[in-house]
Amino acid sequence: MHPPRELFKASAPAPWQRAALGANLLGPDGQLGITIFEEMTALAQRTGAINLGQGFPDEDGPAEIKDAAQAAIAAGANQYAPGKGILELREAVSAHQQRFYGLSPAPQTEVLVTTGATEGIAAALLAFAGPGDEVLTFEPFYDSYGAVIGLSGATHVTAPLLAPDFLPDMDALEAAFSERTRIVLLNNPHNPTGAVFPRQVLEHVVDLARRNDCLIITDEVYEHLTFGVSHIPVATLPGAGDRTVTISSAGKTFSFTGWKIGWLSGPQELVAAIRTVKQFLTYSSGTPFQAAIATALALPDEFYQGVADTLRRKRDILSEGLQAAGFDVYSPQGTYFVNVDTAPLGITDSVDLARRLPGLVGVAAIPVPVFCHPQGAERTRSLLRFAFCKKVEVLEEAASRLAGLSGKL
């Protein structure tokens, strides 16, 4: 059966169309496309290329975390968790925030467990933004931000991050605020650029949010993946606590992206509003995985430092291959992504190169323009993003292949 044609002939874009448009999935002809991640992954599979496009690890996290999940399953933790998450994990999140940042969210009222950070972000945006509002993000931006902002009916406004350090132009940032700004959605450490914003930038964002009386939602999933710099949660800054919702997850830090365990914390009234939306999205999820992540959050400091040190080594291995290929390499201070400029090779269309790269050298990457609105896409037209959250031997092979790129162009 086919759906009625009338469903696709509405005078205004349907919610799914707004979501697709926000994520750059709707073509000028109105045809629905696929995400660049799906396209590049399929291309890598078809060509046998090393997939450094989509950002997920190719090996599991610590065995004790898997053991904790298996123990929870064996103990019968297999039914619905409470809508706000099991108390053990909410207490672990609160203890983590106190241990690393000096924050003390109340587990009963100021912490909410979500189905990954993605659901936390979606529930927060849908709770507070709607038609007539503006949501401000930096650009490039993670594609799900644009999708959910579009779904909410709000307008997506951006402030550019500029190479080589991918910090914002402060005047442009201030100009992006307006009386309609309802939410600042801040990703720090930042995907896709790898920037870790210094205190000066974060304090300016807080000041602008205060002056424009808007909320701050922070996506901090890469909080422990920084190299030589410290992550500063926005909620720790003066004037930020009463207007900030902090979101993170287990996937990136512990290398269990498939478990989809996330959480958020903030003022009681904001968390209650988000929970109102969240409970009608998934209600709850992953009961035994929640218990396991409570165990994970209590791992010693050596674990967290080891994760960052290992990733720094992987970053350097891949970066050497990218430099040998002839790219300008922008070394990231966080996340597990490194960006390059293709212009030194005489290539100014990174989307085209991304589609040719698997066939040329057997490596797949993601073009940065797909994370931008049209003007931003032009500004980042020659940038490519590579993920280095892979095994060392995989990265060494990718670096070797990339080093021969200039001879094949």
PDB file of C-alpha atoms in Angstrom, residues 57-336:
ATOM      1  CA  PRO A  57      34.911   2.795  18.283  1.00  0.00           C
ATOM      2  CA  ASP A  58      35.813  -0.550  16.762  1.00  0.00           C
ATOM      3  CA  GLU A  59      36.540  -2.211  20.115  1.00  0.00           C
ATOM      4  CA  ASP A  60      34.608  -2.529  23.364  1.00  0.00           C
ATOM      5  CA  GLY A  61      35.231  -0.712  26.620  1.00  0.00           C
ATOM      6  CA  PRO A  62      36.434  -2.275  29.888  1.00  0.00           C
ATOM      7  CA  ALA A  63      35.466  -5.875  30.650  1.00  0.00           C
ATOM      8  CA  GLU A  64      34.258  -4.993  34.148  1.00  0.00           C
ATOM      9  CA  ILE A  65      31.531  -2.815  32.647  1.00  0.00           C
ATOM     10  CA  LYS A  66      30.331  -5.674  30.419  1.00  0.00           C
ATOM     11  CA  ASP A  67      30.477  -7.989  33.411  1.00  0.00           C
ATOM     12  CA  ALA A  68      28.307  -5.544  35.377  1.00  0.00           C
ATOM     13  CA  ALA A  69      25.678  -5.536  32.611  1.00  0.00           C
ATOM     14  CA  GLN A  70      25.647  -9.329  32.476  1.00  0.00           C
ATOM     15  CA  ALA A  71      25.349  -9.518  36.254  1.00  0.00           C
ATOM     16  CA  ALA A  72      22.408  -7.096  36.186  1.00  0.00           C
ATOM     17  CA  ILE A  73      20.650  -9.217  33.550  1.00  0.00           C
ATOM     18  CA  ALA A  74      21.259 -12.386  35.583  1.00  0.00           C
ATOM     19  CA  ALA A  75      19.926 -10.650  38.691  1.00  0.00           C
ATOM     20  CA  GLY A  76      16.637  -9.853  36.915  1.00  0.00           C
ATOM     21  CA  ALA A  77      17.065  -6.184  36.006  1.00  0.00           C
ATOM     22  CA  ASN A  78      15.169  -6.762  32.776  1.00  0.00           C
ATOM     23  CA  GLN A  79      11.924  -4.815  33.137  1.00  0.00           C
ATOM     24  CA  TYR A  80      11.136  -1.111  32.790  1.00  0.00           C
ATOM     25  CA  ALA A  81      13.398   1.199  34.708  1.00  0.00           C
ATOM     26  CA  PRO A  82      11.767   4.175  36.435  1.00  0.00           C
ATOM     27  CA  GLY A  83      11.020   6.968  33.972  1.00  0.00           C
ATOM     28  CA  LYS A  84      13.770   9.143  35.408  1.00  0.00           C
ATOM     29  CA  GLY A  85      16.289   6.276  35.486  1.00  0.00           C
ATOM     30  CA  ILE A  86      17.364   3.851  38.201  1.00  0.00           C
ATOM     31  CA  LEU A  87      18.405   5.570  41.408  1.00  0.00           C
ATOM     32  CA  GLU A  88      21.824   3.882  41.379  1.00  0.00           C
ATOM     33  CA  LEU A  89      22.730   5.588  38.099  1.00  0.00           C
ATOM     34  CA  ARG A  90      21.267   8.958  39.079  1.00  0.00           C
ATOM     35  CA  GLU A  91      23.360   8.838  42.249  1.00  0.00           C
ATOM     36  CA  ALA A  92      26.423   7.851  40.193  1.00  0.00           C
ATOM     37  CA  VAL A  93      25.874  10.791  37.819  1.00  0.00           C
ATOM     38  CA  SER A  94      25.626  13.173  40.778  1.00  0.00           C
ATOM     39  CA  ALA A  95      28.783  11.720  42.333  1.00  0.00           C
ATOM     40  CA  HIS A  96      30.592  12.037  38.988  1.00  0.00           C
ATOM     41  CA  GLN A  97      29.631  15.703  38.680  1.00  0.00           C
ATOM     42  CA  GLN A  98      30.847  16.348  42.229  1.00  0.00           C
ATOM     43  CA  ARG A  99      34.064  14.401  41.759  1.00  0.00           C
ATOM     44  CA  PHE A 100      35.179  16.085  38.562  1.00  0.00           C
ATOM     45  CA  TYR A 101      33.525  19.518  38.633  1.00  0.00           C
ATOM     46  CA  GLY A 102      32.312  20.318  42.148  1.00  0.00           C
ATOM     47  CA  LEU A 103      28.654  20.225  41.066  1.00  0.00           C
ATOM     48  CA  SER A 104      26.066  18.511  43.271  1.00  0.00           C
ATOM     49  CA  PRO A 105      22.803  17.860  41.383  1.00  0.00           C
ATOM     50  CA  ALA A 106      20.171  16.157  43.546  1.00  0.00           C
ATOM     51  CA  PRO A 107      19.679  12.582  42.259  1.00  0.00           C
ATOM     52  CA  GLN A 108      15.929  12.628  42.966  1.00  0.00           C
ATOM     53  CA  THR A 109      15.039  15.887  41.231  1.00  0.00           C
ATOM     54  CA  GLU A 110      17.964  17.273  39.230  1.00  0.00           C
ATOM     55  CA  VAL A 111      19.198  14.228  37.275  1.00  0.00           C
ATOM     56  CA  LEU A 112      17.397  12.439  34.440  1.00  0.00           C
ATOM     57  CA  VAL A 113      18.560   9.314  32.593  1.00  0.00           C
ATOM     58  CA  THR A 114      17.903   9.363  28.842  1.00  0.00           C
ATOM     59  CA  THR A 115      18.250   7.028  25.867  1.00  0.00           C
ATOM     60  CA  GLY A 116      21.623   8.406  24.911  1.00  0.00           C
ATOM     61  CA  ALA A 117      22.529  12.078  24.822  1.00  0.00           C
ATOM     62  CA  THR A 118      20.580  12.335  21.565  1.00  0.00           C
ATOM     63  CA  GLU A 119      17.268  11.811  23.322  1.00  0.00           C
ATOM     64  CA  GLY A 120      18.259  14.199  26.095  1.00  0.00           C
ATOM     65  CA  ILE A 121      18.986  16.917  23.542  1.00  0.00           C
ATOM     66  CA  ALA A 122      15.754  16.227  21.655  1.00  0.00           C
ATOM     67  CA  ALA A 123      13.619  16.228  24.799  1.00  0.00           C
ATOM     68  CA  ALA A 124      15.216  19.468  26.025  1.00  0.00           C
ATOM     69  CA  LEU A 125      14.725  21.269  22.718  1.00  0.00           C
ATOM     70  CA  LEU A 126      11.148  20.063  22.344  1.00  0.00           C
ATOM     71  CA  ALA A 127      10.419  21.051  25.949  1.00  0.00           C
ATOM     72  CA  PHE A 128      11.411  24.683  25.546  1.00  0.00           C
ATOM     73  CA  ALA A 129      11.543  25.726  21.864  1.00  0.00           C
ATOM     74  CA  GLY A 130       8.728  26.205  19.387  1.00  0.00           C
ATOM     75  CA  PRO A 131       7.453  28.371  16.539  1.00  0.00           C
ATOM     76  CA  GLY A 132       8.594  31.972  16.901  1.00  0.00           C
ATOM     77  CA  ASP A 133      11.652  30.987  18.954  1.00  0.00           C
ATOM     78  CA  GLU A 134      15.271  30.856  17.832  1.00  0.00           C
ATOM     79  CA  VAL A 135      17.806  28.220  18.843  1.00  0.00           C
ATOM     80  CA  LEU A 136      21.440  29.266  18.478  1.00  0.00           C
ATOM     81  CA  THR A 137      24.281  26.822  17.794  1.00  0.00           C
ATOM     82  CA  PHE A 138      27.814  27.128  16.590  1.00  0.00           C
ATOM     83  CA  GLU A 139      28.470  26.113  12.971  1.00  0.00           C
ATOM     84  CA  PRO A 140      29.474  23.466  11.899  1.00  0.00           C
ATOM     85  CA  PHE A 141      26.877  21.663  14.039  1.00  0.00           C
ATOM     86  CA  TYR A 142      26.043  18.028  14.716  1.00  0.00           C
ATOM     87  CA  ASP A 143      23.265  17.115  12.287  1.00  0.00           C
ATOM     88  CA  SER A 144      20.725  15.962  14.881  1.00  0.00           C
ATOM     89  CA  TYR A 145      20.623  19.502  16.280  1.00  0.00           C
ATOM     90  CA  GLY A 146      19.273  20.864  13.023  1.00  0.00           C
ATOM     91  CA  ALA A 147      16.781  18.011  12.721  1.00  0.00           C
ATOM     92  CA  VAL A 148      15.234  18.490  16.166  1.00  0.00           C
ATOM     93  CA  ILE A 149      15.233  22.283  15.928  1.00  0.00           C
ATOM     94  CA  GLY A 150      13.353  21.902  12.646  1.00  0.00           C
ATOM     95  CA  LEU A 151      10.952  19.420  14.220  1.00  0.00           C
ATOM     96  CA  SER A 152      10.238  21.843  17.071  1.00  0.00           C
ATOM     97  CA  GLY A 153       9.222  24.580  14.632  1.00  0.00           C
ATOM     98  CA  ALA A 154      11.860  26.963  15.993  1.00  0.00           C
ATOM     99  CA  THR A 155      14.358  28.798  13.769  1.00  0.00           C
ATOM    100  CA  HIS A 156      17.952  27.563  13.722  1.00  0.00           C
ATOM    101  CA  VAL A 157      20.472  30.415  13.961  1.00  0.00           C
ATOM    102  CA  THR A 158      24.224  29.809  13.805  1.00  0.00           C
ATOM    103  CA  ALA A 159      27.470  31.519  14.720  1.00  0.00           C
ATOM    104  CA  PRO A 160      30.544  30.400  12.758  1.00  0.00           C
ATOM    105  CA  LEU A 161      33.587  28.630  14.148  1.00  0.00           C
ATOM    106  CA  LEU A 162      36.668  29.681  12.214  1.00  0.00           C
ATOM    107  CA  ALA A 163      39.711  27.619  11.232  1.00  0.00           C
ATOM    108  CA  PRO A 164      42.414  26.938  12.231  1.00  0.00           C
ATOM    109  CA  ASP A 165      41.435  26.874  15.935  1.00  0.00           C
ATOM    110  CA  PHE A 166      37.661  26.785  15.351  1.00  0.00           C
ATOM    111  CA  LEU A 167      36.849  29.441  17.910  1.00  0.00           C
ATOM    112  CA  PRO A 168      33.952  31.839  17.357  1.00  0.00           C
ATOM    113  CA  ASP A 169      34.235  35.407  16.186  1.00  0.00           C
ATOM    114  CA  MET A 170      32.905  37.198  19.266  1.00  0.00           C
ATOM    115  CA  ASP A 171      31.183  39.967  17.299  1.00  0.00           C
ATOM    116  CA  ALA A 172      29.429  37.454  15.061  1.00  0.00           C
ATOM    117  CA  LEU A 173      28.403  35.450  18.111  1.00  0.00           C
ATOM    118  CA  GLU A 174      26.879  38.494  19.784  1.00  0.00           C
ATOM    119  CA  ALA A 175      25.097  39.475  16.572  1.00  0.00           C
ATOM    120  CA  ALA A 176      23.518  36.009  16.375  1.00  0.00           C
ATOM    121  CA  PHE A 177      21.529  36.640  19.547  1.00  0.00           C
ATOM    122  CA  SER A 178      18.167  38.369  19.376  1.00  0.00           C
ATOM    123  CA  GLU A 179      15.088  38.957  21.489  1.00  0.00           C
ATOM    124  CA  ARG A 180      13.723  35.706  20.003  1.00  0.00           C
ATOM    125  CA  THR A 181      16.671  33.574  21.166  1.00  0.00           C
ATOM    126  CA  ARG A 182      15.183  30.951  23.449  1.00  0.00           C
ATOM    127  CA  ILE A 183      18.039  28.430  23.699  1.00  0.00           C
ATOM    128  CA  VAL A 184      21.790  28.357  23.164  1.00  0.00           C
ATOM    129  CA  LEU A 185      22.744  24.771  22.314  1.00  0.00           C
ATOM    130  CA  LEU A 186      26.448  24.430  22.995  1.00  0.00           C
ATOM    131  CA  ASN A 187      28.537  21.377  22.093  1.00  0.00           C
ATOM    132  CA  ASN A 188      31.815  21.321  24.033  1.00  0.00           C
ATOM    133  CA  PRO A 189      34.166  19.580  23.282  1.00  0.00           C
ATOM    134  CA  HIS A 190      32.904  20.243  19.807  1.00  0.00           C
ATOM    135  CA  ASN A 191      31.936  17.811  17.073  1.00  0.00           C
ATOM    136  CA  PRO A 192      32.916  18.005  14.217  1.00  0.00           C
ATOM    137  CA  THR A 193      35.813  20.441  14.749  1.00  0.00           C
ATOM    138  CA  GLY A 194      37.508  18.986  17.846  1.00  0.00           C
ATOM    139  CA  ALA A 195      37.651  22.409  19.516  1.00  0.00           C
ATOM    140  CA  VAL A 196      37.591  22.670  23.320  1.00  0.00           C
ATOM    141  CA  PHE A 197      36.312  26.125  24.182  1.00  0.00           C
ATOM    142  CA  PRO A 198      38.367  28.129  26.690  1.00  0.00           C
ATOM    143  CA  ARG A 199      36.871  29.850  29.701  1.00  0.00           C
ATOM    144  CA  GLN A 200      36.799  33.241  27.958  1.00  0.00           C
ATOM    145  CA  VAL A 201      34.512  31.931  25.194  1.00  0.00           C
ATOM    146  CA  LEU A 202      32.237  30.078  27.599  1.00  0.00           C
ATOM    147  CA  GLU A 203      31.923  33.067  29.923  1.00  0.00           C
ATOM    148  CA  HIS A 204      30.957  35.241  26.959  1.00  0.00           C
ATOM    149  CA  VAL A 205      28.249  32.750  25.969  1.00  0.00           C
ATOM    150  CA  VAL A 206      26.907  32.779  29.528  1.00  0.00           C
ATOM    151  CA  ASP A 207      26.922  36.580  29.618  1.00  0.00           C
ATOM    152  CA  LEU A 208      25.042  36.784  26.320  1.00  0.00           C
ATOM    153  CA  ALA A 209      22.536  34.181  27.482  1.00  0.00           C
ATOM    154  CA  ARG A 210      21.959  36.124  30.686  1.00  0.00           C
ATOM    155  CA  ARG A 211      21.553  39.428  28.841  1.00  0.00           C
ATOM    156  CA  ASN A 212      19.079  37.860  26.416  1.00  0.00           C
ATOM    157  CA  ASP A 213      17.326  35.782  29.117  1.00  0.00           C
ATOM    158  CA  CYS A 214      17.672  32.438  27.344  1.00  0.00           C
ATOM    159  CA  LEU A 215      18.448  28.884  28.377  1.00  0.00           C
ATOM    160  CA  ILE A 216      21.741  27.077  27.803  1.00  0.00           C
ATOM    161  CA  ILE A 217      21.723  23.404  26.829  1.00  0.00           C
ATOM    162  CA  THR A 218      25.188  21.864  26.764  1.00  0.00           C
ATOM    163  CA  ASP A 219      26.139  18.659  24.980  1.00  0.00           C
ATOM    164  CA  GLU A 220      29.268  17.470  26.804  1.00  0.00           C
ATOM    165  CA  VAL A 221      29.522  13.860  25.633  1.00  0.00           C
ATOM    166  CA  TYR A 222      33.251  14.247  24.900  1.00  0.00           C
ATOM    167  CA  GLU A 223      33.961  15.735  28.337  1.00  0.00           C
ATOM    168  CA  HIS A 224      36.722  13.230  29.198  1.00  0.00           C
ATOM    169  CA  LEU A 225      38.258  13.109  25.716  1.00  0.00           C
ATOM    170  CA  THR A 226      40.525  16.167  25.793  1.00  0.00           C
ATOM    171  CA  PHE A 227      44.234  16.460  25.041  1.00  0.00           C
ATOM    172  CA  GLY A 228      46.330  18.782  27.173  1.00  0.00           C
ATOM    173  CA  VAL A 229      43.432  21.095  28.053  1.00  0.00           C
ATOM    174  CA  SER A 230      40.721  20.884  30.682  1.00  0.00           C
ATOM    175  CA  HIS A 231      37.016  20.597  29.975  1.00  0.00           C
ATOM    176  CA  ILE A 232      35.031  23.364  31.690  1.00  0.00           C
ATOM    177  CA  PRO A 233      31.322  22.588  32.197  1.00  0.00           C
ATOM    178  CA  VAL A 234      29.229  25.679  31.529  1.00  0.00           C
ATOM    179  CA  ALA A 235      27.188  24.979  34.673  1.00  0.00           C
ATOM    180  CA  THR A 236      30.257  25.743  36.809  1.00  0.00           C
ATOM    181  CA  LEU A 237      30.551  29.326  35.537  1.00  0.00           C
ATOM    182  CA  PRO A 238      29.130  32.323  37.430  1.00  0.00           C
ATOM    183  CA  GLY A 239      25.563  33.119  36.380  1.00  0.00           C
ATOM    184  CA  ALA A 240      25.073  29.865  34.478  1.00  0.00           C
ATOM    185  CA  GLY A 241      23.731  27.377  37.013  1.00  0.00           C
ATOM    186  CA  ASP A 242      20.100  28.464  37.090  1.00  0.00           C
ATOM    187  CA  ARG A 243      19.699  28.466  33.294  1.00  0.00           C
ATOM    188  CA  THR A 244      21.875  25.521  32.189  1.00  0.00           C
ATOM    189  CA  VAL A 245      20.992  21.899  31.400  1.00  0.00           C
ATOM    190  CA  THR A 246      24.083  19.682  31.117  1.00  0.00           C
ATOM    191  CA  ILE A 247      23.890  16.558  28.943  1.00  0.00           C
ATOM    192  CA  SER A 248      26.351  13.675  28.600  1.00  0.00           C
ATOM    193  CA  SER A 249      26.421   9.938  27.945  1.00  0.00           C
ATOM    194  CA  ALA A 250      28.327   6.707  28.372  1.00  0.00           C
ATOM    195  CA  GLY A 251      28.927   5.947  24.713  1.00  0.00           C
ATOM    196  CA  LYS A 252      31.972   8.077  24.002  1.00  0.00           C
ATOM    197  CA  THR A 253      33.829   7.797  27.322  1.00  0.00           C
ATOM    198  CA  PHE A 254      33.346   4.055  27.838  1.00  0.00           C
ATOM    199  CA  SER A 255      33.097   2.860  24.193  1.00  0.00           C
ATOM    200  CA  PHE A 256      29.616   1.372  24.519  1.00  0.00           C
ATOM    201  CA  THR A 257      27.783   3.495  21.958  1.00  0.00           C
ATOM    202  CA  GLY A 258      25.211   0.771  21.282  1.00  0.00           C
ATOM    203  CA  TRP A 259      23.896   0.809  24.851  1.00  0.00           C
ATOM    204  CA  LYS A 260      22.445   4.314  24.438  1.00  0.00           C
ATOM    205  CA  ILE A 261      22.692   5.409  28.066  1.00  0.00           C
ATOM    206  CA  GLY A 262      22.729   9.165  28.569  1.00  0.00           C
ATOM    207  CA  TRP A 263      21.825  11.607  31.283  1.00  0.00           C
ATOM    208  CA  LEU A 264      21.195  15.250  31.984  1.00  0.00           C
ATOM    209  CA  SER A 265      21.298  17.460  35.046  1.00  0.00           C
ATOM    210  CA  GLY A 266      20.192  20.957  35.908  1.00  0.00           C
ATOM    211  CA  PRO A 267      17.739  22.975  37.973  1.00  0.00           C
ATOM    212  CA  GLN A 268      14.759  20.993  39.231  1.00  0.00           C
ATOM    213  CA  GLU A 269      12.138  22.922  37.279  1.00  0.00           C
ATOM    214  CA  LEU A 270      14.023  22.549  33.989  1.00  0.00           C
ATOM    215  CA  VAL A 271      14.637  18.829  34.506  1.00  0.00           C
ATOM    216  CA  ALA A 272      10.956  18.303  35.360  1.00  0.00           C
ATOM    217  CA  ALA A 273       9.890  20.009  32.132  1.00  0.00           C
ATOM    218  CA  ILE A 274      12.282  17.883  30.063  1.00  0.00           C
ATOM    219  CA  ARG A 275      11.126  14.709  31.795  1.00  0.00           C
ATOM    220  CA  THR A 276       7.555  15.582  30.808  1.00  0.00           C
ATOM    221  CA  VAL A 277       8.607  15.320  27.156  1.00  0.00           C
ATOM    222  CA  LYS A 278      11.082  12.468  27.564  1.00  0.00           C
ATOM    223  CA  GLN A 279       8.558  10.138  29.187  1.00  0.00           C
ATOM    224  CA  PHE A 280       6.470  10.209  26.004  1.00  0.00           C
ATOM    225  CA  LEU A 281       9.463   9.486  23.771  1.00  0.00           C
ATOM    226  CA  THR A 282      10.981   6.315  25.281  1.00  0.00           C
ATOM    227  CA  TYR A 283       9.731   6.464  28.889  1.00  0.00           C
ATOM    228  CA  SER A 284      12.725   4.341  29.929  1.00  0.00           C
ATOM    229  CA  SER A 285      15.347   2.084  28.412  1.00  0.00           C
ATOM    230  CA  GLY A 286      18.300  -0.212  29.020  1.00  0.00           C
ATOM    231  CA  THR A 287      17.695  -1.214  32.651  1.00  0.00           C
ATOM    232  CA  PRO A 288      20.714  -3.563  33.003  1.00  0.00           C
ATOM    233  CA  PHE A 289      22.901  -1.160  31.038  1.00  0.00           C
ATOM    234  CA  GLN A 290      21.985   1.648  33.422  1.00  0.00           C
ATOM    235  CA  ALA A 291      23.271  -0.428  36.323  1.00  0.00           C
ATOM    236  CA  ALA A 292      26.489  -1.171  34.450  1.00  0.00           C
ATOM    237  CA  ILE A 293      27.128   2.488  33.672  1.00  0.00           C
ATOM    238  CA  ALA A 294      26.666   3.327  37.350  1.00  0.00           C
ATOM    239  CA  THR A 295      29.635   1.007  37.905  1.00  0.00           C
ATOM    240  CA  ALA A 296      31.534   2.623  35.043  1.00  0.00           C
ATOM    241  CA  LEU A 297      31.199   6.158  36.378  1.00  0.00           C
ATOM    242  CA  ALA A 298      32.944   5.063  39.586  1.00  0.00           C
ATOM    243  CA  LEU A 299      36.069   3.845  37.773  1.00  0.00           C
ATOM    244  CA  PRO A 300      39.310   5.406  39.088  1.00  0.00           C
ATOM    245  CA  ASP A 301      40.899   8.548  37.673  1.00  0.00           C
ATOM    246  CA  GLU A 302      43.524   6.403  35.961  1.00  0.00           C
ATOM    247  CA  PHE A 303      40.871   5.007  33.647  1.00  0.00           C
ATOM    248  CA  TYR A 304      39.721   8.444  32.513  1.00  0.00           C
ATOM    249  CA  GLN A 305      43.275   9.660  31.969  1.00  0.00           C
ATOM    250  CA  GLY A 306      44.117   6.472  30.100  1.00  0.00           C
ATOM    251  CA  VAL A 307      41.229   6.953  27.669  1.00  0.00           C
ATOM    252  CA  ALA A 308      42.451  10.448  26.802  1.00  0.00           C
ATOM    253  CA  ASP A 309      46.091   9.378  26.503  1.00  0.00           C
ATOM    254  CA  THR A 310      45.219   6.507  24.183  1.00  0.00           C
ATOM    255  CA  LEU A 311      43.139   8.741  21.962  1.00  0.00           C
ATOM    256  CA  ARG A 312      45.896  11.356  21.793  1.00  0.00           C
ATOM    257  CA  ARG A 313      48.269   8.696  20.475  1.00  0.00           C
ATOM    258  CA  LYS A 314      45.677   7.617  17.895  1.00  0.00           C
ATOM    259  CA  ARG A 315      45.136  11.238  16.852  1.00  0.00           C
ATOM    260  CA  ASP A 316      48.850  11.640  16.223  1.00  0.00           C
ATOM    261  CA  ILE A 317      49.127   8.426  14.183  1.00  0.00           C
ATOM    262  CA  LEU A 318      46.335   9.466  11.841  1.00  0.00           C
ATOM    263  CA  SER A 319      47.482  13.085  11.682  1.00  0.00           C
ATOM    264  CA  GLU A 320      50.909  12.021  10.427  1.00  0.00           C
ATOM    265  CA  GLY A 321      49.295  10.154   7.543  1.00  0.00           C
ATOM    266  CA  LEU A 322      47.046  13.107   6.740  1.00  0.00           C
ATOM    267  CA  GLN A 323      50.034  15.459   6.694  1.00  0.00           C
ATOM    268  CA  ALA A 324      51.918  13.064   4.423  1.00  0.00           C
ATOM    269  CA  ALA A 325      48.903  13.110   2.095  1.00  0.00           C
ATOM    270  CA  GLY A 326      49.395  16.859   1.663  1.00  0.00           C
ATOM    271  CA  PHE A 327      46.449  18.126   3.702  1.00  0.00           C
ATOM    272  CA  ASP A 328      46.562  21.006   6.137  1.00  0.00           C
ATOM    273  CA  VAL A 329      45.777  19.257   9.418  1.00  0.00           C
ATOM    274  CA  TYR A 330      43.924  21.039  12.236  1.00  0.00           C
ATOM    275  CA  SER A 331      44.983  19.188  15.367  1.00  0.00           C
ATOM    276  CA  PRO A 332      41.991  18.806  17.710  1.00  0.00           C
ATOM    277  CA  GLN A 333      42.103  19.495  21.444  1.00  0.00           C
ATOM    278  CA  GLY A 334      39.257  17.066  22.110  1.00  0.00           C
ATOM    279  CA  THR A 335      36.719  14.534  20.742  1.00  0.00           C
ATOM    280  CA  TYR A 336      37.930  11.830  18.379  1.00  0.00           C
TER     281      TYR A 336
END
